[in-house]
Structure formats: C-alpha cells, structure tokens
mmCIF file of C-alpha atoms in Angstrom:
data_model
loop_
_atom_site.group_PDB
_atom_site.id
_atom_site.type_symbol
_atom_site.label_atom_id
_atom_site.label_comp_id
_atom_site.label_asym_id
_atom_site.label_seq_id
_atom_site.Cartn_x
_atom_site.Cartn_y
_atom_site.Cartn_z
ATOM 1 C CA MET K 6 2.407 27.733 -9.242
ATOM 2 C CA GLN K 7 4.604 25.514 -7.041
ATOM 3 C CA GLU K 8 1.982 25.492 -4.215
ATOM 4 C CA VAL K 9 -0.670 24.036 -6.330
ATOM 5 C CA ILE K 10 1.652 21.883 -7.775
ATOM 6 C CA ARG K 11 2.620 20.520 -4.018
ATOM 7 C CA GLU K 12 -0.641 19.862 -3.224
ATOM 8 C CA LEU K 13 -1.663 18.197 -6.698
ATOM 9 C CA ARG K 14 1.227 15.669 -5.260
ATOM 10 C CA LEU K 15 -0.592 15.017 -1.757
ATOM 11 C CA PRO K 16 -2.338 12.180 -0.827
ATOM 12 C CA GLN K 17 -4.800 13.995 0.908
ATOM 13 C CA THR K 18 -5.512 15.775 -2.315
ATOM 14 C CA ILE K 19 -6.484 12.689 -3.872
ATOM 15 C CA ARG K 20 -9.260 12.268 -1.219
ATOM 16 C CA ASP K 21 -10.392 15.573 -1.470
ATOM 17 C CA ARG K 22 -11.265 16.056 -4.720
ATOM 18 C CA ALA K 23 -12.470 12.439 -4.899
ATOM 19 C CA SER K 24 -15.258 13.009 -2.413
ATOM 20 C CA ILE K 25 -16.146 16.162 -3.780
ATOM 21 C CA LEU K 26 -17.458 13.605 -6.913
ATOM 22 C CA PHE K 27 -18.544 11.063 -4.509
ATOM 23 C CA ASP K 28 -20.727 13.704 -2.765
ATOM 24 C CA LEU K 29 -22.334 14.702 -5.779
ATOM 25 C CA ALA K 30 -23.098 11.129 -6.512
ATOM 26 C CA GLN K 31 -24.488 10.881 -3.647
ATOM 27 C CA SER K 32 -27.275 13.705 -4.395
ATOM 28 C CA ASP K 33 -27.371 12.069 -8.145
ATOM 29 C CA GLN K 34 -25.791 14.785 -9.717
ATOM 30 C CA LEU K 35 -22.875 13.263 -11.710
ATOM 31 C CA SER K 36 -23.548 12.612 -15.341
ATOM 32 C CA GLY K 37 -22.126 9.372 -15.293
ATOM 33 C CA PHE K 38 -22.859 7.036 -12.357
ATOM 34 C CA ARG K 39 -25.725 6.850 -9.410
ATOM 35 C CA CYS K 40 -23.562 5.207 -5.919
ATOM 36 C CA HIS K 41 -25.748 2.718 -3.675
ATOM 37 C CA LEU K 42 -24.587 2.262 -0.443
ATOM 38 C CA SER K 43 -27.147 0.333 0.596
ATOM 39 C CA LYS K 44 -25.471 -2.193 -0.948
ATOM 40 C CA LEU K 45 -21.831 -1.729 0.211
ATOM 41 C CA PRO K 46 -21.729 -4.118 3.119
ATOM 42 C CA ASP K 47 -22.775 -6.915 0.919
ATOM 43 C CA ILE K 48 -19.613 -6.555 -1.231
ATOM 44 C CA ALA K 49 -17.713 -6.398 2.157
ATOM 45 C CA ASP K 50 -19.221 -9.963 2.840
ATOM 46 C CA TYR K 51 -17.856 -10.857 -0.740
ATOM 47 C CA VAL K 52 -14.771 -9.442 -0.276
ATOM 48 C CA ILE K 53 -13.890 -11.229 3.074
ATOM 49 C CA GLU K 54 -15.308 -14.358 1.471
ATOM 50 C CA VAL K 55 -12.330 -13.992 -1.196
ATOM 51 C CA ILE K 56 -9.915 -13.063 1.933
ATOM 52 C CA ARG K 57 -10.453 -16.221 3.923
ATOM 53 C CA ALA K 58 -10.239 -18.359 0.834
ATOM 54 C CA GLU K 59 -7.004 -16.502 -0.335
ATOM 55 C CA TYR K 60 -5.444 -16.325 3.285
ATOM 56 C CA PRO K 61 -7.024 -18.506 5.880
ATOM 57 C CA ASP K 62 -5.084 -16.993 8.667
ATOM 58 C CA LEU K 63 -5.734 -13.074 7.334
ATOM 59 C CA ASN K 64 -2.250 -12.931 7.256
ATOM 60 C CA VAL K 65 -2.461 -10.642 3.794
ATOM 61 C CA PRO K 66 0.669 -9.174 2.455
ATOM 62 C CA PHE K 67 1.150 -6.074 0.859
ATOM 63 C CA HIS K 68 -0.592 -5.496 -2.419
ATOM 64 C CA SER K 69 2.312 -5.149 -4.836
ATOM 65 C CA ARG K 70 4.806 -6.435 -7.802
ATOM 66 C CA TRP K 71 6.546 -9.166 -6.010
ATOM 67 C CA ARG K 72 2.840 -11.029 -5.324
ATOM 68 C CA HIS K 73 3.000 -11.476 -9.292
ATOM 69 C CA PHE K 74 6.147 -13.129 -9.366
ATOM 70 C CA GLU K 75 5.222 -15.441 -6.800
ATOM 71 C CA VAL K 76 2.265 -16.899 -9.561
ATOM 72 C CA GLY K 77 2.121 -20.786 -9.844
ATOM 73 C CA ASP K 78 4.288 -21.358 -6.718
ATOM 74 C CA ASN K 79 7.489 -21.609 -8.539
ATOM 75 C CA SER K 80 10.907 -20.553 -6.669
ATOM 76 C CA ARG K 81 11.979 -17.211 -8.807
ATOM 77 C CA LEU K 82 12.285 -15.284 -5.954
ATOM 78 C CA GLU K 83 14.426 -17.671 -4.225
ATOM 79 C CA GLN K 84 16.486 -17.836 -7.523
ATOM 80 C CA LEU K 85 16.713 -14.474 -7.247
ATOM 81 C CA GLN K 86 18.435 -14.429 -3.777
ATOM 82 C CA ARG K 87 20.740 -16.951 -4.997
ATOM 83 C CA SER K 88 21.842 -14.868 -7.707
ATOM 84 C CA LEU K 89 22.271 -11.878 -5.513
ATOM 85 C CA SER K 90 23.940 -13.455 -2.642
ATOM 86 C CA ALA K 91 27.630 -12.503 -3.264
ATOM 87 C CA TYR K 92 26.402 -8.745 -3.518
ATOM 88 C CA SER K 93 25.932 -6.582 0.289
ATOM 89 C CA ASP K 94 22.912 -6.078 1.385
ATOM 90 C CA LEU K 95 22.346 -2.691 -0.165
ATOM 91 C CA GLU K 96 23.075 -3.552 -3.875
ATOM 92 C CA GLN K 97 20.672 -6.756 -3.238
ATOM 93 C CA ALA K 98 17.856 -3.853 -2.236
ATOM 94 C CA LYS K 99 18.836 -1.906 -5.266
ATOM 95 C CA SER K 100 18.603 -4.584 -7.826
ATOM 96 C CA LYS K 101 15.154 -5.527 -6.319
ATOM 97 C CA LEU K 102 14.015 -1.595 -6.302
ATOM 98 C CA ASP K 103 15.448 -1.723 -9.918
ATOM 99 C CA LEU K 104 13.484 -4.779 -10.609
ATOM 100 C CA ALA K 105 10.086 -3.296 -8.968
ATOM 101 C CA ILE K 106 10.598 -0.062 -10.654
ATOM 102 C CA ILE K 107 10.884 -1.657 -14.191
ATOM 103 C CA SER K 108 8.135 -4.404 -13.421
ATOM 104 C CA VAL K 109 5.403 -1.868 -12.755
ATOM 105 C CA LEU K 110 6.132 0.754 -15.183
ATOM 106 C CA LEU K 111 5.485 -2.300 -17.971
ATOM 107 C CA ASP K 112 2.298 -3.236 -15.764
ATOM 108 C CA ALA K 113 -0.623 -1.063 -17.898
ATOM 109 C CA GLY K 114 -3.642 -3.887 -18.731
ATOM 110 C CA ALA K 115 -2.035 -5.949 -21.502
ATOM 111 C CA GLY K 116 -5.701 -6.235 -23.510
ATOM 112 C CA ALA K 117 -7.563 -10.288 -23.560
ATOM 113 C CA GLN K 118 -5.726 -11.431 -26.176
ATOM 114 C CA TRP K 119 -1.835 -11.384 -24.643
ATOM 115 C CA HIS K 120 -0.123 -13.908 -22.729
ATOM 116 C CA TYR K 121 3.383 -14.874 -21.668
ATOM 117 C CA GLN K 122 4.675 -18.426 -22.244
ATOM 118 C CA GLU K 123 7.591 -19.222 -19.207
ATOM 119 C CA PRO K 124 10.822 -20.702 -20.787
ATOM 120 C CA ASN K 125 11.616 -22.907 -17.889
ATOM 121 C CA THR K 126 8.558 -23.941 -17.045
ATOM 122 C CA ASN K 127 6.145 -23.465 -20.624
ATOM 123 C CA ASN K 128 3.415 -22.759 -18.184
ATOM 124 C CA THR K 129 1.602 -19.481 -19.466
ATOM 125 C CA TYR K 130 0.137 -16.638 -17.689
ATOM 126 C CA SER K 131 -1.742 -13.486 -18.935
ATOM 127 C CA ARG K 132 -2.657 -10.477 -17.614
ATOM 128 C CA SER K 133 -0.320 -8.918 -14.533
ATOM 129 C CA GLU K 134 0.752 -12.522 -14.041
ATOM 130 C CA GLY K 135 2.306 -12.860 -17.680
ATOM 131 C CA LEU K 136 3.850 -9.094 -17.674
ATOM 132 C CA ALA K 137 4.983 -9.819 -14.174
ATOM 133 C CA LEU K 138 7.050 -12.913 -15.622
ATOM 134 C CA ALA K 139 8.074 -11.325 -18.767
ATOM 135 C CA SER K 140 9.921 -8.076 -17.235
ATOM 136 C CA PHE K 141 11.485 -10.808 -14.452
ATOM 137 C CA HIS K 142 12.946 -12.474 -17.157
ATOM 138 C CA SER K 143 13.598 -9.876 -19.073
ATOM 139 C CA PHE K 144 15.523 -8.103 -15.948
ATOM 140 C CA SER K 145 17.451 -11.649 -14.710
ATOM 141 C CA GLU K 146 18.825 -11.620 -18.804
ATOM 142 C CA GLY K 147 20.087 -8.364 -18.154
ATOM 143 C CA LEU K 148 17.798 -6.580 -20.842
ATOM 144 C CA PHE K 149 17.555 -3.466 -18.486
ATOM 145 C CA SER K 150 21.888 -3.364 -18.143
ATOM 146 C CA SER K 151 24.120 -1.758 -20.254
ATOM 147 C CA SER K 152 27.004 -4.144 -18.546
ATOM 148 C CA PRO K 153 26.995 -7.138 -18.923
ATOM 149 C CA ASP K 154 29.033 -8.477 -15.968
ATOM 150 C CA ARG K 155 25.725 -6.939 -14.133
ATOM 151 C CA PRO K 156 22.519 -8.649 -15.513
ATOM 152 C CA TYR K 157 20.553 -7.703 -12.379
ATOM 153 C CA GLN K 158 20.195 -3.925 -12.589
ATOM 154 C CA VAL K 159 18.481 -1.652 -14.382
ATOM 155 C CA ASP K 160 20.224 1.530 -15.596
ATOM 156 C CA SER K 161 20.250 4.822 -17.995
ATOM 157 C CA LEU K 162 22.413 3.498 -20.881
ATOM 158 C CA ALA K 163 20.024 0.442 -21.370
ATOM 159 C CA LEU K 164 16.703 2.057 -21.291
ATOM 160 C CA GLN K 165 17.609 5.052 -23.597
ATOM 161 C CA ASN K 166 18.863 2.728 -26.061
ATOM 162 C CA LEU K 167 15.615 0.020 -25.698
ATOM 163 C CA THR K 168 13.835 -0.242 -28.893
ATOM 164 C CA GLU K 169 10.018 -1.653 -29.476
ATOM 165 C CA THR K 170 11.398 -4.837 -31.294
ATOM 166 C CA THR K 171 13.583 -5.811 -28.565
ATOM 167 C CA LEU K 172 10.786 -5.213 -26.088
ATOM 168 C CA GLU K 173 7.968 -7.239 -28.679
ATOM 169 C CA THR K 174 10.849 -10.228 -28.178
ATOM 170 C CA ALA K 175 11.346 -10.583 -24.827
ATOM 171 C CA PHE K 176 7.273 -9.842 -24.199
ATOM 172 C CA GLN K 177 6.854 -12.835 -27.335
ATOM 173 C CA THR K 178 4.723 -10.418 -28.898
ATOM 174 C CA THR K 179 3.146 -10.886 -32.147
ATOM 175 C CA PRO K 180 0.412 -10.236 -34.423
ATOM 176 C CA GLU K 181 -1.172 -13.253 -33.546
ATOM 177 C CA ASN K 182 -0.414 -12.172 -29.641
ATOM 178 C CA PRO K 183 -0.838 -8.317 -29.269
ATOM 179 C CA LEU K 184 0.231 -6.433 -26.370
ATOM 180 C CA VAL K 185 -1.993 -3.548 -25.592
ATOM 181 C CA GLY K 186 0.303 -0.396 -25.511
ATOM 182 C CA ILE K 187 3.691 -1.250 -26.724
ATOM 183 C CA SER K 188 4.966 1.760 -28.206
ATOM 184 C CA GLY K 189 3.776 3.709 -25.115
ATOM 185 C CA ARG K 190 5.498 1.031 -22.908
ATOM 186 C CA VAL K 191 8.571 1.780 -24.768
ATOM 187 C CA GLN K 192 8.576 5.533 -24.766
ATOM 188 C CA LEU K 193 7.786 5.417 -21.049
ATOM 189 C CA LEU K 194 11.144 3.150 -20.283
ATOM 190 C CA GLN K 195 13.671 5.768 -22.782
ATOM 191 C CA LYS K 196 11.971 8.468 -20.831
ATOM 192 C CA LEU K 197 12.671 7.125 -17.763
ATOM 193 C CA GLY K 198 16.483 6.211 -18.463
ATOM 194 C CA GLN K 199 16.812 10.298 -19.908
ATOM 195 C CA VAL K 200 15.552 11.641 -16.445
ATOM 196 C CA LEU K 201 17.630 9.077 -14.664
ATOM 197 C CA SER K 202 20.867 10.896 -16.786
ATOM 198 C CA ASN K 203 19.326 14.351 -16.829
ATOM 199 C CA TYR K 204 19.481 14.615 -12.894
ATOM 200 C CA PRO K 205 22.940 13.100 -11.740
ATOM 201 C CA GLN K 206 22.085 14.552 -8.060
ATOM 202 C CA VAL K 207 19.232 12.619 -7.729
ATOM 203 C CA PHE K 208 20.778 9.477 -9.497
ATOM 204 C CA PRO K 209 24.575 9.499 -8.514
ATOM 205 C CA ASN K 210 25.335 6.170 -9.741
ATOM 206 C CA SER K 211 27.612 5.552 -13.119
ATOM 207 C CA PRO K 212 25.407 4.968 -15.051
ATOM 208 C CA PRO K 213 22.309 6.265 -13.051
ATOM 209 C CA ARG K 214 19.563 3.792 -11.782
ATOM 210 C CA PRO K 215 16.252 4.141 -10.852
ATOM 211 C CA SER K 216 17.177 2.602 -7.214
ATOM 212 C CA ASP K 217 19.982 5.520 -6.493
ATOM 213 C CA LEU K 218 16.357 7.056 -5.017
ATOM 214 C CA ILE K 219 17.358 4.728 -2.161
ATOM 215 C CA HIS K 220 20.129 7.379 -1.098
ATOM 216 C CA SER K 221 17.718 9.652 -0.132
ATOM 217 C CA TRP K 222 15.328 7.673 1.341
ATOM 218 C CA LEU K 223 17.906 6.105 4.088
ATOM 219 C CA GLY K 224 19.018 10.225 4.532
ATOM 220 C CA GLN K 225 15.125 11.182 5.792
ATOM 221 C CA THR K 226 15.175 7.740 8.418
ATOM 222 C CA GLN K 227 14.493 8.091 11.681
ATOM 223 C CA ASN K 228 15.229 5.715 14.188
ATOM 224 C CA ASN K 229 15.276 3.580 11.058
ATOM 225 C CA GLN K 230 11.946 4.262 10.324
ATOM 226 C CA LEU K 231 10.570 5.530 6.740
ATOM 227 C CA SER K 232 7.396 7.305 6.212
ATOM 228 C CA VAL K 233 5.470 5.993 3.181
ATOM 229 C CA VAL K 234 4.736 9.273 2.235
ATOM 230 C CA THR K 235 8.060 10.364 2.123
ATOM 231 C CA ILE K 236 8.893 7.472 -0.763
ATOM 232 C CA PHE K 237 5.735 8.741 -2.695
ATOM 233 C CA GLN K 238 6.468 12.240 -2.542
ATOM 234 C CA THR K 239 9.904 11.283 -4.215
ATOM 235 C CA ILE K 240 8.916 9.477 -6.631
ATOM 236 C CA LEU K 241 6.564 11.905 -7.760
ATOM 237 C CA GLU K 242 9.297 14.455 -7.597
ATOM 238 C CA SER K 243 12.256 12.539 -9.127
ATOM 239 C CA LEU K 244 10.283 10.249 -11.903
ATOM 240 C CA GLY K 245 7.219 12.605 -12.796
ATOM 241 C CA GLU K 246 8.648 13.878 -16.317
ATOM 242 C CA ILE K 247 8.440 9.973 -17.649
ATOM 243 C CA TRP K 248 4.847 10.436 -18.026
ATOM 244 C CA PRO K 249 3.696 11.129 -21.638
ATOM 245 C CA GLY K 250 0.847 13.362 -22.827
ATOM 246 C CA ARG K 251 -0.151 14.850 -19.286
ATOM 247 C CA LEU K 252 -1.259 18.383 -18.357
ATOM 248 C CA ILE K 253 1.399 20.695 -17.819
ATOM 249 C CA LEU K 254 1.369 23.122 -15.306
ATOM 250 C CA ASP K 255 4.124 26.055 -14.644
ATOM 251 C CA GLY K 256 6.373 23.566 -16.883
ATOM 252 C CA VAL K 257 6.003 20.489 -14.737
ATOM 253 C CA ASN K 258 4.281 17.041 -16.239
ATOM 254 C CA LEU K 259 1.904 16.890 -13.720
ATOM 255 C CA GLY K 260 1.454 13.124 -14.392
ATOM 256 C CA ASP K 261 -1.852 11.233 -13.524
ATOM 257 C CA VAL K 262 -3.925 14.552 -12.994
ATOM 258 C CA TRP K 263 -7.055 15.006 -14.730
ATOM 259 C CA GLN K 264 -9.786 17.487 -15.087
ATOM 260 C CA HIS K 265 -13.650 17.468 -14.302
ATOM 261 C CA SER K 266 -15.912 20.115 -14.580
ATOM 262 C CA ALA K 267 -17.736 19.376 -11.818
ATOM 263 C CA LEU K 268 -15.056 20.459 -9.318
ATOM 264 C CA PRO K 269 -15.251 23.757 -8.003
ATOM 265 C CA ASN K 270 -13.566 27.026 -10.370
ATOM 266 C CA THR K 271 -11.724 28.818 -7.733
ATOM 267 C CA GLY K 272 -8.148 29.318 -9.303
ATOM 268 C CA ILE K 273 -5.501 27.320 -11.095
ATOM 269 C CA GLY K 274 -5.215 23.545 -10.720
ATOM 270 C CA SER K 275 -8.861 23.552 -8.573
ATOM 271 C CA GLN K 276 -10.760 21.806 -11.305
ATOM 272 C CA PHE K 277 -7.659 19.012 -11.695
ATOM 273 C CA ILE K 278 -8.000 15.736 -9.808
ATOM 274 C CA PRO K 279 -4.808 13.929 -9.113
ATOM 275 C CA PHE K 280 -4.593 9.826 -8.884
ATOM 276 C CA HIS K 281 -0.977 8.912 -9.491
ATOM 277 C CA LYS K 282 -2.320 5.355 -9.498
ATOM 278 C CA LEU K 283 1.120 3.975 -11.022
ATOM 279 C CA SER K 284 2.902 5.986 -8.573
ATOM 280 C CA GLN K 285 1.035 4.513 -5.724
ATOM 281 C CA TRP K 286 1.491 1.183 -6.943
ATOM 282 C CA LEU K 287 4.999 1.360 -7.404
ATOM 283 C CA THR K 288 5.334 3.003 -3.826
ATOM 284 C CA TYR K 289 3.508 -0.202 -2.468
ATOM 285 C CA SER K 290 6.072 -2.666 -4.441
ATOM 286 C CA LEU K 291 9.234 -0.855 -3.282
ATOM 287 C CA LEU K 292 8.295 -1.309 0.435
ATOM 288 C CA GLU K 293 9.356 -4.847 0.803
ATOM 289 C CA PRO K 294 12.974 -4.710 -0.219
ATOM 290 C CA LEU K 295 13.204 -1.264 1.902
ATOM 291 C CA GLN K 296 12.039 -3.788 5.032
ATOM 292 C CA GLU K 297 14.157 -6.268 4.457
ATOM 293 C CA LEU K 298 17.124 -3.479 5.055
ATOM 294 C CA GLY K 299 15.564 -3.026 8.287
ATOM 295 C CA LEU K 300 13.751 -0.093 7.493
ATOM 296 C CA THR K 301 10.123 -0.076 9.621
ATOM 297 C CA ILE K 302 7.531 1.789 7.148
ATOM 298 C CA THR K 303 4.879 3.862 8.606
ATOM 299 C CA ASP K 304 1.434 5.909 7.660
ATOM 300 C CA LEU K 305 0.609 3.211 5.524
ATOM 301 C CA ASN K 306 -3.187 4.123 5.403
ATOM 302 C CA GLN K 307 -1.927 7.477 4.184
ATOM 303 C CA LEU K 308 -1.926 6.350 0.422
ATOM 304 C CA THR K 309 -5.345 5.595 -1.261
ATOM 305 C CA GLY K 310 -6.659 2.344 -2.849
ATOM 306 C CA LEU K 311 -5.538 1.854 -6.636
ATOM 307 C CA PRO K 312 -8.207 3.508 -8.608
ATOM 308 C CA GLU K 313 -8.025 1.040 -11.556
ATOM 309 C CA TYR K 314 -10.341 -1.603 -13.212
ATOM 310 C CA ARG K 315 -10.217 -4.140 -11.050
ATOM 311 C CA ASN K 316 -11.076 -1.914 -8.032
ATOM 312 C CA GLY K 317 -13.548 -0.249 -9.422
ATOM 313 C CA GLY K 318 -15.114 -2.993 -11.484
ATOM 314 C CA LEU K 319 -15.718 -4.432 -8.433
ATOM 315 C CA PHE K 320 -18.013 -1.751 -7.396
ATOM 316 C CA LEU K 321 -19.627 -1.574 -10.639
ATOM 317 C CA ASP K 322 -20.299 -5.018 -11.124
ATOM 318 C CA LEU K 323 -21.838 -5.697 -7.952
ATOM 319 C CA GLY K 324 -24.533 -2.703 -7.856
ATOM 320 C CA VAL K 325 -22.938 0.081 -5.423
ATOM 321 C CA LEU K 326 -22.327 1.848 -8.650
ATOM 322 C CA GLU K 327 -24.714 1.962 -11.664
ATOM 323 C CA ILE K 328 -24.170 3.794 -14.613
ATOM 324 C CA LYS K 329 -26.613 5.963 -16.024
ATOM 325 C CA ASP K 330 -26.190 5.276 -19.831
ATOM 326 C CA SER K 331 -25.652 1.417 -20.597
ATOM 327 C CA ALA K 332 -24.536 2.218 -24.055
ATOM 328 C CA TRP K 333 -21.297 3.290 -22.100
ATOM 329 C CA LEU K 334 -20.731 -0.266 -21.428
ATOM 330 C CA THR K 335 -20.349 -0.738 -25.081
ATOM 331 C CA ILE K 336 -17.587 1.513 -26.220
ATOM 332 C CA SER K 337 -14.188 2.644 -25.091
ATOM 333 C CA HIS K 338 -13.481 5.218 -23.106
ATOM 334 C CA LYS K 339 -10.069 8.001 -23.549
ATOM 335 C CA VAL K 340 -8.704 7.717 -19.915
ATOM 336 C CA ASP K 341 -9.183 11.708 -20.027
ATOM 337 C CA SER K 342 -13.177 11.323 -20.236
ATOM 338 C CA GLU K 343 -14.983 12.687 -17.773
ATOM 339 C CA LEU K 344 -16.544 9.195 -17.325
ATOM 340 C CA ILE K 345 -13.840 7.429 -16.404
ATOM 341 C CA ILE K 346 -12.759 10.376 -13.852
ATOM 342 C CA GLU K 347 -15.709 9.463 -12.299
ATOM 343 C CA TRP K 348 -15.342 5.957 -12.005
ATOM 344 C CA ARG K 349 -11.757 6.429 -10.702
ATOM 345 C CA SER K 350 -12.586 9.238 -7.944
ATOM 346 C CA LEU K 351 -15.803 7.000 -6.536
ATOM 347 C CA THR K 352 -13.558 4.050 -6.391
ATOM 348 C CA VAL K 353 -11.364 5.770 -4.351
ATOM 349 C CA ILE K 354 -13.946 7.006 -1.220
ATOM 350 C CA LEU K 355 -15.546 3.161 -1.643
ATOM 351 C CA LEU K 356 -12.409 1.591 -1.161
ATOM 352 C CA ASP K 357 -12.055 3.685 2.067
ATOM 353 C CA GLN K 358 -15.252 2.814 3.311
ATOM 354 C CA LEU K 359 -15.410 -0.437 2.333
ATOM 355 C CA ALA K 360 -11.922 -1.235 4.262
ATOM 356 C CA GLU K 361 -13.587 0.713 7.575
ATOM 357 C CA ILE K 362 -16.403 -2.107 7.094
ATOM 358 C CA ILE K 363 -14.351 -4.999 6.726
ATOM 359 C CA ARG K 364 -12.412 -4.015 9.755
ATOM 360 C CA GLU K 365 -15.074 -3.837 11.558
ATOM 361 C CA LYS K 366 -16.630 -7.295 10.667
ATOM 362 C CA LEU K 367 -12.903 -8.880 11.012
ATOM 363 C CA GLY K 368 -12.559 -7.067 14.333
ATOM 364 C CA LEU K 369 -9.366 -5.536 13.041
ATOM 365 C CA THR K 370 -7.495 -1.969 13.448
ATOM 366 C CA ALA K 371 -6.443 0.526 10.257
ATOM 367 C CA ASP K 372 -2.660 -0.826 11.868
ATOM 368 C CA ASP K 373 -3.604 -4.701 11.659
ATOM 369 C CA PHE K 374 -5.472 -4.070 8.082
ATOM 370 C CA PRO K 375 -4.181 -0.982 5.834
ATOM 371 C CA LEU K 376 -5.636 -0.864 3.154
ATOM 372 C CA VAL K 377 -2.526 -2.270 0.944
ATOM 373 C CA LYS K 378 -3.507 -5.322 2.554
ATOM 374 C CA LEU K 379 -7.440 -4.947 1.783
ATOM 375 C CA LEU K 380 -6.381 -4.360 -2.007
ATOM 376 C CA GLN K 381 -4.279 -7.842 -1.907
ATOM 377 C CA GLY K 382 -6.645 -9.836 0.006
ATOM 378 C CA GLY K 383 -8.994 -8.451 -1.187
ATOM 379 C CA SER K 384 -10.762 -6.297 -3.461
ATOM 380 C CA TRP K 385 -8.910 -6.494 -6.553
ATOM 381 C CA THR K 386 -8.913 -9.951 -6.035
ATOM 382 C CA ALA K 387 -12.969 -10.159 -5.993
ATOM 383 C CA GLY K 388 -12.947 -7.620 -8.562
ATOM 384 C CA ARG K 389 -10.823 -10.118 -11.122
ATOM 385 C CA LYS K 390 -13.018 -12.649 -9.845
ATOM 386 C CA ILE K 391 -16.121 -11.550 -10.350
ATOM 387 C CA ALA K 392 -15.116 -10.048 -13.509
ATOM 388 C CA ALA K 393 -14.509 -13.784 -15.204
ATOM 389 C CA GLN K 394 -18.037 -14.829 -13.265
ATOM 390 C CA LEU K 395 -19.676 -12.157 -15.646
ATOM 391 C CA ARG K 396 -17.791 -11.602 -18.633
ATOM 392 C CA PRO K 397 -15.730 -13.843 -21.307
ATOM 393 C CA ASP K 398 -11.883 -13.350 -20.714
ATOM 394 C CA GLY K 399 -13.239 -11.276 -17.192
ATOM 395 C CA VAL K 400 -12.470 -7.969 -18.898
ATOM 396 C CA PRO K 401 -13.632 -5.318 -16.906
ATOM 397 C CA PRO K 402 -17.304 -3.404 -17.104
ATOM 398 C CA LEU K 403 -15.612 -0.227 -18.751
ATOM 399 C CA ARG K 404 -13.989 -0.748 -21.572
ATOM 400 C CA ILE K 405 -10.650 1.649 -21.655
ATOM 401 C CA ASP K 406 -8.175 2.903 -24.603
ATOM 402 C CA SER K 407 -5.399 2.507 -23.010
ATOM 403 C CA ASP K 408 -1.751 4.448 -24.077
ATOM 404 C CA GLY K 409 -0.005 1.529 -21.501
ATOM 405 C CA THR K 410 0.756 4.612 -19.131
ATOM 406 C CA VAL K 411 -2.453 4.973 -17.101
ATOM 407 C CA PHE K 412 -4.103 1.568 -15.981
#
C-alpha cells in the first residue's frame, strides 16, 4: 500500500495516467471528449501572441501567487518588504512562505459574482486577483496569527480558531456578494491548523507555522540547489491530511486523486489518477521566497502544467478538445465526475505538447522556458482571455460544482 501511495505522489504518475486517457482520446475511445491535435499549432500561435503582449522581451516570471499580489501596479510587495525589514533573512522568507501558503489554499474558484474592494485603493478586483488581495490584506492585518506583536505569520492557533464569519468579513462576503465554497475554505484552514499541531517533528515552531517546512528543505539542499520535486513531495507528505472528502488508501488521504473506469484495473490504485493541482500551484508559489535566500531551484519541468479550468478551457474553447454532448456544457459537474477527470487529464498532456511547440517557435529550450513560465505567459492568461471573449463574465466553458478546495 505504501508503494502505491508513494507512486501516486510522483509527478511522473500524473503524466503516465493522464497519457493513458490521452491515448484513448486519439482513437475516440473516451466517453466525454474528442481530441483534434491538428489545431494545436494555431493555439500555440495564439498563446505566443498573448505572451508577447504581456512580456515583449520574453522575460516571463514564474506562474505563482506573487503575480496576483502585483495587480494594478500597486507597490504591495514593496510595502510588505518594508514591514519585514527588521526580520532576519530567514524570518523574512518564512513570512513570505506563510503568506503564499495561506493565499494559495484560499485560491479555489471564487465564482462569477464575488468581488473584493481593496481598502486603501478602493479598486475592485474579482476571481484570483481579488482572492489574492483579500488574503494579502488579511495576512498583513494579522488575521492568521495568534501573536498580536507578530502579525506577519500564519500559525496553528489562529487557524484552528478561524470562523466562517471572520473569513466572510475579511473577504467582504455577503448575500449580495457571495463567495463560492466559503465553508470549505474555512474547514481547509482549520484542518491545516490541526495538522500543524499534530506533527511537531515537521512543524517545530511554537506555535507551529506552515513555513516551518523550510527547515526540511534547507536540510536537503546540495550546493545551494533544491529540486522542485523535493518541495512538492514535502508538501504532499506533510499537508496531505488537510484535503476533505478524498479517496483514502490504507488510512492515508490521497488528496487531489480521482478514479476513472477507463484506466486498466491491474491492482489496488491502478485506476486512480493524481493531479495535485493546488499542491503544484503551491509549490510554484514558494519558489521565489526560497530563491531570495540564495537557493537555486532545479528540475522545474518535472512538475506538470496545472489541470484547472483556465488551461483546460483554452483547449476546449479553441477546438483542440471537442465535447461529445453539448448538453454537458449547460449543467454543473462534480469534480469526481469522469468528464472532469478526462478534461483535466487531457489538459496535462496538451500543456506538455503546447510547450514543445511554443519553445520551437520561439527558439527557446526547456530550461529557458519551463512549464511554470508557459503557464504564466501563457496558457493561463490566454485561457482567461478567450473565455472573456466568448462568454459573459468570462466563466469557463464547463461548469464545475466546486467545494472551494480543488479549483
């Protein structure tokens, strides 16, 4: 069982299982989608157009939570840096890791109606940017800290005492301004607080903090180099228990892992397909604070593209993916439905193929332009752009019944 669990936590298993469904799509054997690879070069051209508009010099930053904190050309990160200036380099990094972790965990789809009015600018933001700023200001005001004299941290006591009402107030949630999955978000953070308290050997601070994970990573560096896979594996192993309502194997919560009947049934777990979307998004979002400590992050292309509705929507909206029954576009789907599992699987492989085409067209190598830059430049931005052109409020082409903890 432990070997099955270990395998389901490998980035290569995500690709291997997704490839099985991708190959079935090529022979039209999937129940939900057909795949038209001949259209992929046209999507590459569209994404390149978006990349050049956003980053004319092709100097694309990582796809991470830090980009959302920069929305509106406001100096929020400069303000944060000034607030942390009295801290040691390590404590500055830990504060930034705490912020990134809590913000990513609050980043599941907000819904089309919700928005956030930033207090100091009165500018209004929605979706990922709105969630980012709501979490940023909540963090800066000490909402996630139990120590009044140290607001710039996240700790177990504050998380376990967090209430739905408190988060609703911080995120300006009302019946007229509803945030999808508010209850699920609060339960996720409360569970995080419990996990921090339950494993003092991993989270030794008093009170324990998510950023205590940095000590494990610093202990695994070689010549100041740290593999992104090491960061990812630590997150899965240390934080896996926070995810609600997931598959359980040998008492272990598998997280963002689902079951599809088209996968060969060769033994326990063989029909499970992992995605670990939020864990990968979290990994990507932790890289910059670690780099600021002088670490070089390696193996960036080992992780996958993010199988979520912007990247997946890009391929569906521009015709590489064709849904077999148009009626499915008019109803909501559970995240464990085989249709959504197929959509996410195809997205993983198509992002790999899209990256290869774009690198060739731009004359860049995989090291020059890793997946984490394609997503930012890139496929996520292009997916949002085409959605805004095709549908009111820029909603994704497939409607997902989200609990606030997957997308």
